[in-house]
Amino acid sequence: MSEAYERERQNNARLDELASKVSALRGVTIDIYDNARAHEVIDSTSETFSSMGTQLKGSANRLGRMAASGNKVAILKLSGIIIGFVIILYYLSKLFL
C-alpha cells in the first residue's frame, strides 16, 4: 500500500513539472506572437513611409516640370499654399507647445 502512495506522489510531482513546462511554453508562445505583431507593425510603417517617399518624389518632379513650363499663376498659387501651410504650422506649434 505504501508503494501505491509513493507512485501517486511521484505522479503528482511529475504533473507539477509538466504543468510548469506547459506554462513556460505558453509564455514563450505569447512572447513570439507579440514580437511577430510588432514586426508586422514595423513592416507596415516602413511600407507606408516608402510609398510616401515615392509620392513625394513624384510631386517634386511635377512641380519641377510646372516651374520649367513657366506657368506663373500656378507657381504663385502653389507658393501661397506653401506659405499658408507654414504659417498655420507655426501658429499651431505656438498654441500646443
XYZ file of N, CA and C in Angstrom:
291
model
N 0.818 -1.179 0.000
C 0.000 0.000 0.000
C 0.869 1.253 0.000
N 1.972 1.217 0.699
C 2.839 2.379 0.731
C 3.486 2.614 -0.630
N 3.643 1.536 -1.391
C 4.208 1.680 -2.738
C 3.243 2.452 -3.639
N 1.957 2.272 -3.479
C 0.948 2.988 -4.269
C 0.989 4.480 -3.941
N 1.141 4.781 -2.661
C 1.230 6.198 -2.276
C 2.489 6.845 -2.841
N 3.577 6.080 -2.854
C 4.844 6.611 -3.399
C 4.695 6.900 -4.892
N 4.067 5.996 -5.604
C 3.854 6.210 -7.045
C 2.924 7.414 -7.282
N 1.897 7.528 -6.454
C 0.988 8.667 -6.588
C 1.735 9.981 -6.332
N 2.599 9.998 -5.352
C 3.395 11.189 -5.056
C 4.318 11.517 -6.216
N 4.947 10.490 -6.810
C 5.813 10.708 -7.967
C 5.011 11.228 -9.161
N 3.825 10.675 -9.350
C 2.961 11.154 -10.450
C 2.584 12.618 -10.246
N 2.237 12.977 -9.031
C 1.885 14.361 -8.740
C 3.077 15.297 -8.973
N 4.272 14.840 -8.571
C 5.468 15.661 -8.776
C 5.729 15.847 -10.268
N 5.562 14.794 -11.034
C 5.789 14.895 -12.485
C 4.709 15.747 -13.156
N 3.479 15.646 -12.662
C 2.422 16.502 -13.202
C 2.723 17.969 -12.916
N 3.236 18.266 -11.736
C 3.609 19.643 -11.416
C 4.733 20.126 -12.324
N 5.729 19.269 -12.590
C 6.816 19.629 -13.501
C 6.273 19.897 -14.896
N 5.379 19.027 -15.341
C 4.794 19.185 -16.668
C 3.967 20.467 -16.751
N 3.224 20.769 -15.712
C 2.421 21.999 -15.699
C 3.320 23.229 -15.768
N 4.454 23.199 -15.074
C 5.356 24.355 -15.129
C 5.986 24.485 -16.512
N 6.290 23.370 -17.168
C 6.844 23.419 -18.522
C 5.809 23.945 -19.516
N 4.569 23.513 -19.368
C 3.499 23.998 -20.251
C 3.295 25.494 -20.040
N 3.354 25.939 -18.797
C 3.211 27.362 -18.500
C 4.357 28.163 -19.127
N 5.577 27.642 -19.034
C 6.719 28.328 -19.650
C 6.561 28.369 -21.165
N 6.099 27.271 -21.755
C 5.893 27.217 -23.201
C 4.816 28.205 -23.627
N 3.768 28.338 -22.838
C 2.706 29.298 -23.139
C 3.275 30.719 -23.114
N 4.117 31.010 -22.135
C 4.735 32.328 -22.056
C 5.609 32.623 -23.261
N 6.379 31.632 -23.698
C 7.238 31.815 -24.875
C 6.390 32.022 -26.121
N 5.313 31.269 -26.236
C 4.427 31.405 -27.389
C 3.810 32.805 -27.446
N 3.377 33.306 -26.314
C 2.803 34.656 -26.267
C 3.861 35.687 -26.633
N 5.080 35.523 -26.145
C 6.159 36.453 -26.489
C 6.451 36.442 -27.984
N 6.461 35.251 -28.579
C 6.706 35.136 -30.021
C 5.591 35.838 -30.792
N 4.345 35.640 -30.362
C 3.211 36.286 -31.032
C 3.323 37.809 -30.942
N 3.625 38.313 -29.755
C 3.764 39.765 -29.582
C 4.895 40.320 -30.436
N 6.003 39.594 -30.491
C 7.151 40.024 -31.290
C 6.791 40.033 -32.777
N 6.091 39.010 -33.230
C 5.685 38.948 -34.642
C 4.736 40.093 -34.973
N 3.825 40.408 -34.052
C 2.902 41.504 -34.288
C 3.627 42.839 -34.347
N 4.649 43.005 -33.497
C 5.434 44.243 -33.509
C 6.182 44.374 -34.840
N 6.723 43.272 -35.344
C 7.426 43.314 -36.631
C 6.454 43.629 -37.767
N 5.233 43.131 -37.662
C 4.235 43.416 -38.686
C 3.918 44.910 -38.716
N 3.805 45.515 -37.554
C 3.540 46.964 -37.483
C 4.718 47.737 -38.056
N 5.943 47.307 -37.737
C 7.138 47.977 -38.253
C 7.191 47.862 -39.771
N 6.907 46.671 -40.294
C 6.911 46.484 -41.748
C 5.850 47.359 -42.419
N 4.675 47.432 -41.816
C 3.602 48.250 -42.378
C 3.994 49.721 -42.380
N 4.604 50.174 -41.292
C 5.042 51.567 -41.207
C 6.131 51.850 -42.230
N 7.037 50.907 -42.396
C 8.108 51.066 -43.375
C 7.544 51.180 -44.791
N 6.563 50.340 -45.095
C 5.940 50.401 -46.415
C 5.215 51.728 -46.620
N 4.565 52.220 -45.577
C 3.849 53.499 -45.671
C 4.813 54.638 -45.956
N 5.935 54.676 -45.213
C 6.907 55.735 -45.449
C 7.567 55.596 -46.815
N 7.772 54.378 -47.269
C 8.355 54.167 -48.587
C 7.423 54.697 -49.682
N 6.143 54.385 -49.574
C 5.200 54.879 -50.579
C 5.047 56.394 -50.488
N 5.116 56.935 -49.263
C 5.039 58.381 -49.109
C 6.249 59.047 -49.777
N 7.440 58.445 -49.637
C 8.635 58.979 -50.282
C 8.511 58.963 -51.789
N 7.952 57.891 -52.329
C 7.743 57.788 -53.770
C 6.761 58.854 -54.250
N 5.687 59.050 -53.504
C 4.706 60.072 -53.882
C 5.310 61.466 -53.795
N 6.131 61.701 -52.787
C 6.771 62.999 -52.640
C 7.738 63.277 -53.793
N 8.477 62.252 -54.217
C 9.379 62.422 -55.368
C 8.590 62.742 -56.632
N 7.463 62.055 -56.818
C 6.619 62.325 -57.982
C 6.075 63.743 -57.955
N 5.661 64.195 -56.770
C 5.150 65.568 -56.653
C 6.247 66.584 -56.935
N 7.450 66.310 -56.450
C 8.570 67.226 -56.705
C 8.889 67.267 -58.198
N 8.832 66.141 -58.864
C 9.082 66.111 -60.312
C 8.021 66.905 -61.062
N 6.756 66.741 -60.682
C 5.684 67.502 -61.331
C 5.839 68.994 -61.067
N 6.232 69.339 -59.849
C 6.454 70.742 -59.514
C 7.597 71.316 -60.354
N 8.650 70.536 -60.531
C 9.767 70.983 -61.369
C 9.357 71.186 -62.810
N 8.547 70.280 -63.346
C 8.056 70.433 -64.722
C 7.164 71.661 -64.849
N 6.327 71.906 -63.831
C 5.443 73.061 -63.864
C 6.263 74.356 -63.819
N 7.288 74.378 -62.985
C 8.130 75.577 -62.893
C 8.899 75.782 -64.189
N 9.315 74.695 -64.819
C 10.065 74.804 -66.064
C 9.170 75.292 -67.206
N 7.885 74.963 -67.146
C 6.985 75.392 -68.217
C 6.654 76.876 -68.118
N 6.900 77.488 -66.957
C 6.704 78.924 -66.828
C 5.285 79.330 -66.508
N 4.476 78.458 -65.972
C 3.100 78.774 -65.610
C 3.126 79.592 -64.311
N 3.170 80.906 -64.442
C 3.363 81.809 -63.301
C 2.179 81.795 -62.335
N 0.965 81.675 -62.839
C -0.215 81.663 -61.965
C -0.188 80.430 -61.064
N 0.129 79.288 -61.653
C 0.184 78.058 -60.872
C 1.304 78.122 -59.832
N 2.432 78.703 -60.212
C 3.559 78.832 -59.278
C 3.179 79.752 -58.120
N 2.497 80.845 -58.402
C 2.058 81.761 -57.349
C 1.045 81.090 -56.411
N 0.105 80.332 -56.989
C -0.864 79.614 -56.160
C -0.165 78.620 -55.241
N 0.761 77.866 -55.807
C 1.489 76.880 -55.024
C 2.309 77.555 -53.931
N 2.957 78.664 -54.264
C 3.735 79.402 -53.264
C 2.840 79.892 -52.136
N 1.668 80.382 -52.465
C 0.718 80.843 -51.452
C 0.264 79.721 -50.544
N -0.003 78.564 -51.133
C -0.420 77.404 -50.339
C 0.689 76.993 -49.380
N 1.917 76.936 -49.878
C 3.050 76.529 -49.032
C 3.271 77.531 -47.908
N 3.235 78.813 -48.217
C 3.427 79.846 -47.193
C 2.298 79.781 -46.158
N 1.064 79.619 -46.624
C -0.071 79.496 -45.708
C 0.064 78.287 -44.799
N 0.513 77.170 -45.354
C 0.701 75.950 -44.577
C 1.772 76.141 -43.510
N 2.865 76.794 -43.865
C 3.944 77.053 -42.905
C 3.451 77.970 -41.792
N 2.688 78.994 -42.131
C 2.152 79.914 -41.113
C 1.207 79.168 -40.163
N 0.337 78.333 -40.721
C -0.585 77.551 -39.886
C 0.200 76.633 -38.948
N 1.210 75.955 -39.473
C 2.032 75.087 -38.620
C 2.730 75.878 -37.525
N 3.211 77.072 -37.854
C 3.881 77.917 -36.862
C 2.922 78.271 -35.721
N 1.714 78.723 -36.054
C 0.761 79.094 -35.017
C 0.286 77.886 -34.218
N 0.109 76.750 -34.878
C -0.266 75.540 -34.155
C 0.838 75.099 -33.186
N 2.088 75.227 -33.617
C 3.175 74.852 -32.714
C 3.248 75.785 -31.516
N 2.967 77.081 -31.717
C 2.933 78.030 -30.601
C 1.765 77.739 -29.664
N 0.652 77.302 -30.250
C -0.545 77.035 -29.476
C -0.380 75.803 -28.577
N 0.229 74.740 -29.112
C 0.341 73.488 -28.382
C 1.646 73.307 -27.634
N 2.653 74.083 -27.941
C 3.933 73.929 -27.246
C 4.148 75.041 -26.323
